[in-house]
mmCIF file of C-alpha atoms and ligand atoms in Angstrom:
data_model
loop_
_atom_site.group_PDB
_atom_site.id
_atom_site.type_symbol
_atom_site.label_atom_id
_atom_site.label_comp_id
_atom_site.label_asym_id
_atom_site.label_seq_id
_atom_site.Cartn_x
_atom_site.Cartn_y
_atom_site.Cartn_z
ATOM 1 C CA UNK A 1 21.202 18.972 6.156
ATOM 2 C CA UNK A 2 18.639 17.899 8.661
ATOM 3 C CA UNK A 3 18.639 19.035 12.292
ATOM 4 C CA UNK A 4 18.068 17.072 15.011
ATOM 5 C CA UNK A 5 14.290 18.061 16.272
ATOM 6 C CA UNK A 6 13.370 18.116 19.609
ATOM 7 C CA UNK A 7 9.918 18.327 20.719
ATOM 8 C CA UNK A 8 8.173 21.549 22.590
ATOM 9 C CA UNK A 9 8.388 21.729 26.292
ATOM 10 C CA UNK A 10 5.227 23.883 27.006
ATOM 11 C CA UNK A 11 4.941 25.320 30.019
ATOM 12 C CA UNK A 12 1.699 28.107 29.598
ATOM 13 C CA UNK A 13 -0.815 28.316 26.491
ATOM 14 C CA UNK A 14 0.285 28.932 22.996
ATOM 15 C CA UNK A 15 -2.509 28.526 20.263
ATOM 16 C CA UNK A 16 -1.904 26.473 17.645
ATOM 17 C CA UNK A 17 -1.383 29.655 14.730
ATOM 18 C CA UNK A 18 1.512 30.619 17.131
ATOM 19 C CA UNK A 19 2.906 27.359 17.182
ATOM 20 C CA UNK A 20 2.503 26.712 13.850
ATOM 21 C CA UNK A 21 4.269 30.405 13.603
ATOM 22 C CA UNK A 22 7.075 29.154 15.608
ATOM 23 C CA UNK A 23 8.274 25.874 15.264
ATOM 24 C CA UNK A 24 11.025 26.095 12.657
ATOM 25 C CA UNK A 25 13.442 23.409 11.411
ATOM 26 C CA UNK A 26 16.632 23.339 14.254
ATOM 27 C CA UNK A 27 14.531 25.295 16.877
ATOM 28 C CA UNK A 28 12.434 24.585 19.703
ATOM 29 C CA UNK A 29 10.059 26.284 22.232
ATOM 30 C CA UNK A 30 9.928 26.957 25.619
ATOM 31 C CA UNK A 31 6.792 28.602 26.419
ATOM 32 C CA UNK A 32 6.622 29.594 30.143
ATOM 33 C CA UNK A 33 3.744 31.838 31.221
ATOM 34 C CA UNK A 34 5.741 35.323 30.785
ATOM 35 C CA UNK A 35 8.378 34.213 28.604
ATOM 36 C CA UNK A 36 8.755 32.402 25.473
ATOM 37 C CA UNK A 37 12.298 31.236 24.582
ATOM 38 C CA UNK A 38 12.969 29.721 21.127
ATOM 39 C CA UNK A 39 16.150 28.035 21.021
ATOM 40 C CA UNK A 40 18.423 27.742 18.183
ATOM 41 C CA UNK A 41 20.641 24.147 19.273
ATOM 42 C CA UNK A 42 22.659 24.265 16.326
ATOM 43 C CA UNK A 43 23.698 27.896 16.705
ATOM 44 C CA UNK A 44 23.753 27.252 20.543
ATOM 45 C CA UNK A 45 21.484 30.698 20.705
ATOM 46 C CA UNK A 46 17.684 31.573 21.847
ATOM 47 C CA UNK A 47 15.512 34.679 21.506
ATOM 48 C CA UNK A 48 13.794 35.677 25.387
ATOM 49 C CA UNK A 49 10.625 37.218 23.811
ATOM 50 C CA UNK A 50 8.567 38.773 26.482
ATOM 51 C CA UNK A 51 5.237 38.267 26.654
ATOM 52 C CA UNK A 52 3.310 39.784 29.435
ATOM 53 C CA UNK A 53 0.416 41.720 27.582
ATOM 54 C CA UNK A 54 -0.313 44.486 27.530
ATOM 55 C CA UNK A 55 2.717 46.063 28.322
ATOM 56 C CA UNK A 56 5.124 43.547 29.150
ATOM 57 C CA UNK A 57 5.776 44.836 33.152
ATOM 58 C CA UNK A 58 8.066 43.452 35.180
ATOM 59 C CA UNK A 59 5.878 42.348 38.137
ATOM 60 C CA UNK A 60 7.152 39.918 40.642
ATOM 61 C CA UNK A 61 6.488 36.512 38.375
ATOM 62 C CA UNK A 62 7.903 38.193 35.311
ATOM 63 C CA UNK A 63 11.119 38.702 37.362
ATOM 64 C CA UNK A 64 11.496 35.351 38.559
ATOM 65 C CA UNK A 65 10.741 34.062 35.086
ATOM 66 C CA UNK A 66 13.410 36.050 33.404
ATOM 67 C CA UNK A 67 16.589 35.191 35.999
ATOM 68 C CA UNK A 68 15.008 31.381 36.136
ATOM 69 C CA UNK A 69 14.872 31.435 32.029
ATOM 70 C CA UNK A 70 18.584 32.872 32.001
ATOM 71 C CA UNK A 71 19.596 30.820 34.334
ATOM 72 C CA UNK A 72 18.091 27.614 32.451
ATOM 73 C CA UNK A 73 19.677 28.709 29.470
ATOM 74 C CA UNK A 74 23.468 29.165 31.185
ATOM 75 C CA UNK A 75 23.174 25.892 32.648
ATOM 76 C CA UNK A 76 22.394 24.539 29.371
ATOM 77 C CA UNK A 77 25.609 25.867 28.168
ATOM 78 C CA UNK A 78 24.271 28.278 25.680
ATOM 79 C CA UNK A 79 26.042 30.613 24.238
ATOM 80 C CA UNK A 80 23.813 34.036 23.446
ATOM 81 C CA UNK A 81 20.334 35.061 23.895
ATOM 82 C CA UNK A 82 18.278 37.817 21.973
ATOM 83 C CA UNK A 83 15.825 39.866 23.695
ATOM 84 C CA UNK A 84 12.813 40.721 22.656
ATOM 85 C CA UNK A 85 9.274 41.844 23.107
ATOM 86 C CA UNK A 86 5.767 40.174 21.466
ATOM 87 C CA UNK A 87 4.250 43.604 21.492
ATOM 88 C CA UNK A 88 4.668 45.749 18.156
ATOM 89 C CA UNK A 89 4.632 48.442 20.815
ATOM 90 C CA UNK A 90 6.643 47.968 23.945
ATOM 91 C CA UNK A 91 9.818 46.605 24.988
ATOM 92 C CA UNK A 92 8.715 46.510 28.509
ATOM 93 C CA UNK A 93 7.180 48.768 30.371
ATOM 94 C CA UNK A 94 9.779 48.640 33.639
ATOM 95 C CA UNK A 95 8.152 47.932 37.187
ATOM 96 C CA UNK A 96 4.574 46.981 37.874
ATOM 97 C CA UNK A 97 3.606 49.661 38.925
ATOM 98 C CA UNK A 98 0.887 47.634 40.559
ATOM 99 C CA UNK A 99 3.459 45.931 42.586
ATOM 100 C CA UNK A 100 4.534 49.474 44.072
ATOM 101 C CA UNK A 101 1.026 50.961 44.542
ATOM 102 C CA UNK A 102 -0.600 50.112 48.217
ATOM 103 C CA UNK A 103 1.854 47.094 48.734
ATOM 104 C CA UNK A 104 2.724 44.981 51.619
ATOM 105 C CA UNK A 105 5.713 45.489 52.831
ATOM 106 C CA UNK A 106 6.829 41.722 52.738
ATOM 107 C CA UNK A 107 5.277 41.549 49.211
ATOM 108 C CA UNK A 108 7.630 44.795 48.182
ATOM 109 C CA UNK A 109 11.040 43.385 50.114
ATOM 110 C CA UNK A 110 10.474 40.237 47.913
ATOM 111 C CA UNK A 111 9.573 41.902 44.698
ATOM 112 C CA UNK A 112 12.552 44.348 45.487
ATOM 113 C CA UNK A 113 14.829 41.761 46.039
ATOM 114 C CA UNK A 114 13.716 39.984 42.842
ATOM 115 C CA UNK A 115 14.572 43.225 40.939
ATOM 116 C CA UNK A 116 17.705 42.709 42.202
ATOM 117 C CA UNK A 117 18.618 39.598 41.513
ATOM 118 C CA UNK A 118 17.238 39.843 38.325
ATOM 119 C CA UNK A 119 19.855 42.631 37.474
ATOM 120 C CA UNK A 120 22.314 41.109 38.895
ATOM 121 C CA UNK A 121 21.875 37.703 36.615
ATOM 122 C CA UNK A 122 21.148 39.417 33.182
ATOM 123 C CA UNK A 123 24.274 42.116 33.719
ATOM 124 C CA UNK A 124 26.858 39.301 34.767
ATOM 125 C CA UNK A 125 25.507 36.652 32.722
ATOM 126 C CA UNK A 126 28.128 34.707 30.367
ATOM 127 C CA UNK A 127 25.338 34.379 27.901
ATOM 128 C CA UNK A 128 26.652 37.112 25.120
ATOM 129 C CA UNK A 129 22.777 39.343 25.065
ATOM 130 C CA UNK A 130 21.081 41.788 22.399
ATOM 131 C CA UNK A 131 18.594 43.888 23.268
ATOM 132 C CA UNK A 132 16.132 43.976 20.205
ATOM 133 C CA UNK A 133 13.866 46.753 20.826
ATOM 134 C CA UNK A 134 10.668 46.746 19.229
ATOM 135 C CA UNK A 135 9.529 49.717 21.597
ATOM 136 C CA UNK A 136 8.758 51.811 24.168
ATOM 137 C CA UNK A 137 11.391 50.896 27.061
ATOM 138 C CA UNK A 138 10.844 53.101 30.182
ATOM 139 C CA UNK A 139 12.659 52.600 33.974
ATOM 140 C CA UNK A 140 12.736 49.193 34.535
ATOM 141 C CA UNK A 141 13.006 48.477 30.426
ATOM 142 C CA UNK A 142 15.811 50.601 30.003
ATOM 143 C CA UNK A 143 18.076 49.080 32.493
ATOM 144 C CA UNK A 144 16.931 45.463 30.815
ATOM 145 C CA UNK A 145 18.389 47.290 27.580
ATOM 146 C CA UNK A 146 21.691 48.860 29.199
ATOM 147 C CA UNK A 147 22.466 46.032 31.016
ATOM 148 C CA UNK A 148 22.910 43.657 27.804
ATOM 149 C CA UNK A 149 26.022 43.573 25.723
ATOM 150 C CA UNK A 150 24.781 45.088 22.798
ATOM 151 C CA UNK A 151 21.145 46.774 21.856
ATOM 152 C CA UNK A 152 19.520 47.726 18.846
ATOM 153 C CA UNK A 153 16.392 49.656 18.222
ATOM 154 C CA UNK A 154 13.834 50.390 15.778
ATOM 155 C CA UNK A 155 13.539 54.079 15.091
ATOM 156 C CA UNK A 156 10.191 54.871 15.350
ATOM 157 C CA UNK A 157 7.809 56.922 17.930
ATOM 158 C CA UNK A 158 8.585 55.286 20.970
ATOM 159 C CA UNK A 159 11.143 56.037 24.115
ATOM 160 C CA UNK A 160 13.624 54.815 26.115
ATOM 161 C CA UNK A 161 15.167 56.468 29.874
ATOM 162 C CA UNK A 162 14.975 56.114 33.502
ATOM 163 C CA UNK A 163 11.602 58.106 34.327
ATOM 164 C CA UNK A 164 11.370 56.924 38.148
ATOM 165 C CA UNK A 165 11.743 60.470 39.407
ATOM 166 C CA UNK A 166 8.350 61.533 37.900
ATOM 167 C CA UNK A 167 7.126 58.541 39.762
ATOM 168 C CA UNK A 168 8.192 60.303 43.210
ATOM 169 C CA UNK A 169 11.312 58.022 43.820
ATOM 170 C CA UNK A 170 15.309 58.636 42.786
ATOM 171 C CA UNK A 171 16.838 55.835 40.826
ATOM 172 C CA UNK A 172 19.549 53.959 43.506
ATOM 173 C CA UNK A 173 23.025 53.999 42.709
ATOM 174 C CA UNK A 174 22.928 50.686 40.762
ATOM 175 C CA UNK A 175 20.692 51.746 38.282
ATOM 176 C CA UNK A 176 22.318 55.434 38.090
ATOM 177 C CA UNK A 177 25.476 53.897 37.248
ATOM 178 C CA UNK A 178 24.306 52.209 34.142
ATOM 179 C CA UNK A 179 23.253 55.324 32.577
ATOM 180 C CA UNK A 180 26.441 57.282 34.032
ATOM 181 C CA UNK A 181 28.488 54.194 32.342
ATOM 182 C CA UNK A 182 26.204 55.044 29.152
ATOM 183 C CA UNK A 183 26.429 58.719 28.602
ATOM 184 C CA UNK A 184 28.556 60.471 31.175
ATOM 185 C CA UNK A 185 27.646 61.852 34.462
ATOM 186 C CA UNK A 186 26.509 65.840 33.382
ATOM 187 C CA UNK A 187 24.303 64.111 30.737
ATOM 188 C CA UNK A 188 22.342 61.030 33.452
ATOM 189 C CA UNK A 189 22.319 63.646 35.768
ATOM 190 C CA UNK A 190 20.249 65.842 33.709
ATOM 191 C CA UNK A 191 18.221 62.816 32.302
ATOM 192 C CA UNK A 192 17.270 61.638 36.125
ATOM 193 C CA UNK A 193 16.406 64.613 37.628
ATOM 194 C CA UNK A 194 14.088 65.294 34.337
ATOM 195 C CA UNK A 195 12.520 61.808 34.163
ATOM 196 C CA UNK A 196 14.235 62.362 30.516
ATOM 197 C CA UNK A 197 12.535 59.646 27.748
ATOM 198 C CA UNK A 198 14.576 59.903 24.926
ATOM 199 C CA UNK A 199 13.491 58.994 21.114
ATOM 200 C CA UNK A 200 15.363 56.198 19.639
ATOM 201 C CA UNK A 201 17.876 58.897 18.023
ATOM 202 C CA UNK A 202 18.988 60.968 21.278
ATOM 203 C CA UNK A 203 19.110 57.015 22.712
ATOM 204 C CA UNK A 204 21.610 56.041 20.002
ATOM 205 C CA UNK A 205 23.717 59.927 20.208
ATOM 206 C CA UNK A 206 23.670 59.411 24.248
ATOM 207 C CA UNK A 207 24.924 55.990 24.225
ATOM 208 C CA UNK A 208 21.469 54.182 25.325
ATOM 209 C CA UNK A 209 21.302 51.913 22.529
ATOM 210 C CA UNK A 210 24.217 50.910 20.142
ATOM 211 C CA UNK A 211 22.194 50.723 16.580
ATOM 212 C CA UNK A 212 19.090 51.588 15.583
ATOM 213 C CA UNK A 213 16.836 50.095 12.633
ATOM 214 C CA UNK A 214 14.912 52.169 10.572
ATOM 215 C CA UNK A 215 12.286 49.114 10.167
ATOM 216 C CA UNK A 216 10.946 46.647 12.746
ATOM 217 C CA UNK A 217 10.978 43.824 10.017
ATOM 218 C CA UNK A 218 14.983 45.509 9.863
ATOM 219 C CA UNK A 219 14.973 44.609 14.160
ATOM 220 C CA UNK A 220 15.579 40.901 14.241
ATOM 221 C CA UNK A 221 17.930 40.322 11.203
ATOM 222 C CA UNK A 222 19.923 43.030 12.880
ATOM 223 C CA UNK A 223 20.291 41.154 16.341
ATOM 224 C CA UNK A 224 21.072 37.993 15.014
ATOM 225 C CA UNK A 225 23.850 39.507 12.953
ATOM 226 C CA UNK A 226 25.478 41.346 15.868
ATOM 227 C CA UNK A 227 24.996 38.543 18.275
ATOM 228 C CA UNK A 228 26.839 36.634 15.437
ATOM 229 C CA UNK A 229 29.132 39.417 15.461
ATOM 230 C CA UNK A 230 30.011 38.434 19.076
ATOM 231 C CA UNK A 231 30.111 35.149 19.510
ATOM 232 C CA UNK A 232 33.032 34.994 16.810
ATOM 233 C CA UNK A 233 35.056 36.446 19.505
ATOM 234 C CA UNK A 234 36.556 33.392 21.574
ATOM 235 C CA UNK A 235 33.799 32.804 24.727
ATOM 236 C CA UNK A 236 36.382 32.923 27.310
ATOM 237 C CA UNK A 237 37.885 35.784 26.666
ATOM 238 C CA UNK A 238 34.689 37.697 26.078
ATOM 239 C CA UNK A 239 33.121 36.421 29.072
ATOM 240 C CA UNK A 240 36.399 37.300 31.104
ATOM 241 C CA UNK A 241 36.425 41.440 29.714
ATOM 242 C CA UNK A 242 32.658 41.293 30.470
ATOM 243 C CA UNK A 243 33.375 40.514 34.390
ATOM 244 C CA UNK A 244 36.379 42.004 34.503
ATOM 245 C CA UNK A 245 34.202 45.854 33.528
ATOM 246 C CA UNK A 246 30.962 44.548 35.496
ATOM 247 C CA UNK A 247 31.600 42.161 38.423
ATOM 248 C CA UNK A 248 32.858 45.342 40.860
ATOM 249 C CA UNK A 249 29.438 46.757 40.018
ATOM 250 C CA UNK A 250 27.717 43.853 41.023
ATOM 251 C CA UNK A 251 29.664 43.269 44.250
ATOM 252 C CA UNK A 252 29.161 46.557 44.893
ATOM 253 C CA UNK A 253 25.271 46.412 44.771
ATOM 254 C CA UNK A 254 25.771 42.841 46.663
ATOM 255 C CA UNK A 255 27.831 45.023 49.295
ATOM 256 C CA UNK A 256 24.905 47.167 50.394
ATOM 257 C CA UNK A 257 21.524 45.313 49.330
ATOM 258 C CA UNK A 258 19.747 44.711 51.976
ATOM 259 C CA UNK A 259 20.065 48.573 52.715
ATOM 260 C CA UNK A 260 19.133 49.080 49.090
ATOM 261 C CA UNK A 261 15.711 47.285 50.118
ATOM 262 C CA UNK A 262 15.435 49.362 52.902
ATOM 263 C CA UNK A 263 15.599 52.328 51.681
ATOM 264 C CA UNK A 264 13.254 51.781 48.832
ATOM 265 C CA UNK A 265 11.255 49.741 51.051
ATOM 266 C CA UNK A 266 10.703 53.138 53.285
ATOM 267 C CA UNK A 267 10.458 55.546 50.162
ATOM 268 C CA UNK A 268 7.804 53.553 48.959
ATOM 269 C CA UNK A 269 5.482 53.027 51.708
ATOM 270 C CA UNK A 270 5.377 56.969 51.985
ATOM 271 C CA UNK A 271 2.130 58.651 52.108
ATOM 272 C CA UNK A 272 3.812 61.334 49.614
ATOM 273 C CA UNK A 273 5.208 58.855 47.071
ATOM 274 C CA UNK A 274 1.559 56.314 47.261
ATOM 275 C CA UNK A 275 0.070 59.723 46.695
ATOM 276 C CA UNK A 276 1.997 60.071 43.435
ATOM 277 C CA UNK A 277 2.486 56.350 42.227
ATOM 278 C CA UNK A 278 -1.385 56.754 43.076
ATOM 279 C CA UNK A 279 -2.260 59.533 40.261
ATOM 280 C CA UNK A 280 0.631 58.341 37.770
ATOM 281 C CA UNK A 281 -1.064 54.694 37.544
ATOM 282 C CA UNK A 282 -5.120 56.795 37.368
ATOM 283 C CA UNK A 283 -3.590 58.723 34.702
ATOM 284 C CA UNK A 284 -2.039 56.365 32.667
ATOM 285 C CA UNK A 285 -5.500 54.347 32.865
ATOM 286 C CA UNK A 286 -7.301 57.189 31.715
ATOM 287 C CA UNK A 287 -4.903 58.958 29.191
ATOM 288 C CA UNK A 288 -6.748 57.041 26.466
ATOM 289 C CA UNK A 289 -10.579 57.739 27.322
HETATM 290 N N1 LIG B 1 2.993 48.698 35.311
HETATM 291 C C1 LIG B 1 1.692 48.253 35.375
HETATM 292 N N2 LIG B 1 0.766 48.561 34.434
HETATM 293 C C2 LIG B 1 1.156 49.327 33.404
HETATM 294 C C3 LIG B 1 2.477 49.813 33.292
HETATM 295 C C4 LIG B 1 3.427 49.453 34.299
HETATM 296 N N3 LIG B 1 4.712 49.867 34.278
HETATM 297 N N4 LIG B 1 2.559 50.549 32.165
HETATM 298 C C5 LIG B 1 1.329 50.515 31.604
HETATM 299 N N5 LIG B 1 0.496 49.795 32.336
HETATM 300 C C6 LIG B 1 -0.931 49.461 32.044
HETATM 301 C C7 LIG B 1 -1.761 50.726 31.849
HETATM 302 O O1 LIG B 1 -2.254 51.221 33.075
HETATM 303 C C8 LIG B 1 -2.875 50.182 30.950
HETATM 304 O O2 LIG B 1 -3.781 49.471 31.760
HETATM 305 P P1 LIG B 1 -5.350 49.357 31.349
HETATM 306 O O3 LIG B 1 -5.363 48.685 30.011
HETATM 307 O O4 LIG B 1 -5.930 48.567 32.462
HETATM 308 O O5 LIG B 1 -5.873 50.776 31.279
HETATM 309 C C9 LIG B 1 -2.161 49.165 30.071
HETATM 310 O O6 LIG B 1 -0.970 48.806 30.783
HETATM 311 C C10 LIG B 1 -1.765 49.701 28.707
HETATM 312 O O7 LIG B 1 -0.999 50.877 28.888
HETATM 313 P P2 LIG B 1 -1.075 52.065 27.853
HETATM 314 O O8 LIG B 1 -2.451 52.267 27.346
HETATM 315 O O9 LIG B 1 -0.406 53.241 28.496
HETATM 316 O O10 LIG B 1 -0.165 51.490 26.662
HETATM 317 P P3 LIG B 1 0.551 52.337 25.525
HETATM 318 O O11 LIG B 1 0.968 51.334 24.500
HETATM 319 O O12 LIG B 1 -0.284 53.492 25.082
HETATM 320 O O13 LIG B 1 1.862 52.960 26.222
HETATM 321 C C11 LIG B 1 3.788 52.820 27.636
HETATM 322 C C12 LIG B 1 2.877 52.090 26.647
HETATM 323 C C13 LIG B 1 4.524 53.965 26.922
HETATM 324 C C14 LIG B 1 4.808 51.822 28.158
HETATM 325 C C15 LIG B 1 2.944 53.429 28.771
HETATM 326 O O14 LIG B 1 2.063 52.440 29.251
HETATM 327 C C16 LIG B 1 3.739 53.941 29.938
HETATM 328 O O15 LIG B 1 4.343 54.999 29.858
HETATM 329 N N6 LIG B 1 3.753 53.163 31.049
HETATM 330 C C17 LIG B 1 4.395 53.578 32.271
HETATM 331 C C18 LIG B 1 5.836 53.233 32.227
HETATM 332 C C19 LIG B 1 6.536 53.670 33.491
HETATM 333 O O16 LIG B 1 6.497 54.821 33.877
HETATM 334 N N7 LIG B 1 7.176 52.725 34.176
HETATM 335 C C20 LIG B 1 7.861 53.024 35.402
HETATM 336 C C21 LIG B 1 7.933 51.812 36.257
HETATM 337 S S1 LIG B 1 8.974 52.117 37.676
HETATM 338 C C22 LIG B 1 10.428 51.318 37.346
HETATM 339 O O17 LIG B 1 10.510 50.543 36.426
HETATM 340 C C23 LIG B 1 11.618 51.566 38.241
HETATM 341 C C24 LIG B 1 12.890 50.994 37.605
HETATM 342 C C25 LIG B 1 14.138 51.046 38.391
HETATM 343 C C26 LIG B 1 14.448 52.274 39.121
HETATM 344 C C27 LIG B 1 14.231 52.100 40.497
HETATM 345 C C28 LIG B 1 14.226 53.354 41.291
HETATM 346 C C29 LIG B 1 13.877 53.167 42.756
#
């Protein structure tokens, strides 16, 4: 049976091998600048593969991409997205920490803000979305992972968790509720105070991730075949249990945002927390020389 073939929308630079890598029979490509998104029309599915070398980082463009990509792909009335990294080693890396080191503060309201809505678009989204984790996902990565429907991760040397508090700043209730909705308060207590990463089989035992693979070729078969899974279940009464469990967090966090941005908005410009963002981003520069 032949597909009907639409032709690439390219937004930022793909070379041809990639292209030629891509472009599959039924599928098409939308390469932004951060984000490439392959759609499936017959399936009415796409994989979101991040691509932000080196590390994937959600900086202030990469956020904007993301809720702007899901958004596209709502409006086009799509049913479920797959998420996914182009590095072989990270998922994403959470924040820039660029973004948070010696900012302005009308740069760090924005980028804040983005953060926000970001969140607040992938968690409430109708889209039915698998996490396919191909790596490390720390802070910002891990609440793109425990805010999709389902996640699945290769089990290999790499780690997932909410390390802000190494970083010098406490995660705000938003983000602490998704790991207290994951594993219980006693246990994302613990793991917050301790900047706790977790390998990819204390992630699956604490309810971080839903499935691991034991290969990475395993990862995407995987994800397709639980977002499958899920989309046999009838749309509207998926979407409806969805909202019904995470709307009241989102209206909560819409309750109290701008005080949200406040408050990290002070944290941050600190002395005492640039002093520590400071030496976390020199040693992660120099860890490798
Ligand atoms: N932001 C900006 N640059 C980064 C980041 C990042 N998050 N992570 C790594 N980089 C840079 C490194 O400095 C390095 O730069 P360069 O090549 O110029 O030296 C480059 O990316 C490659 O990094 P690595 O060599 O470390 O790459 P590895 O593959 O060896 O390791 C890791 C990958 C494990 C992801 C590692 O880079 C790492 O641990 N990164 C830091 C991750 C982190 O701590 N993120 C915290 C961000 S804060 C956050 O997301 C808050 C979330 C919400 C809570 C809010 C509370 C207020």
């Amino acid at each position: 049976m032949l597909f009907k073939m639409r032709p690439f929308q390219i937004y930022g630079k793909l070379s041809a091998p990639k292209l030629n890598h891509l472009f599959k029979v039924g599928t098409y490509n939308c390469v932004r600048n951060l984000v490439n998104v392959i759609q499936d029309e017959k399936n009415g599915t796409a994989r979101v593969m991040l691509q932000k070398p080196p590390v994937n980082s959600l900086s202030l463009e990469m956020l904007n991409e993301l809720t702007s990509t899901i958004k596209d792909l709502e409006e086009k009335k799509l049913r479920g997205i797959i998420i996914s990294s182009d590095s072989s080693r990270v998922f994403c890396a959470g924040l820039d920490i660029t973004e948070l080191y010696k900012p302005s503060e009308e740069r760090l309201r924005i980028f804040w803000k983005a953060f926000q809505t970001f969140w607040k678009t992938l968690y409430s989204t109708p889209l039915v979305t698998v996490a396919a984790v191909n790596g490390h996902a720390p802070a910002g990565g891990c609440v793109m992972v425990l805010s999709c429907d389902h996640s699945i991760m290769v089990n290999s040397d790499v780690r997932i968790g909410l390390n802000e508090s190494l970083l010098g700043f406490a995660a705000p209730k938003w983000v602490r509720l998704l790991l207290v909705n994951a594993c219980k308060n006693r246990a994302a207590e613990h793991a917050l105070k301790i900047s706790k990463l977790f390998t990819p089989k204390e992630a699956l035992d604490f309810g971080i991730v839903d499935e691991l693979v034991d290969s990475s070729s395993d990862l995407l078969p995987k994800a397709e075949e639980a977002l499958n899974q899920l989309l046999k279940v009838p749309a509207l009464a998926f979407q409806k249990e969805k909202l019904s469990f995470r709307k009241p967090f989102v209206d909560d966090l819409i309750s109290y945002e701008d005080q949200d941005t406040d408050d990290v908005v002070k944290v941050f410009l600190q002395d005492e927390t640039q002093n520590i963002i400071g030496k976390y981003l020199e040693n992660l520069k120099t860890k490798k020389k």
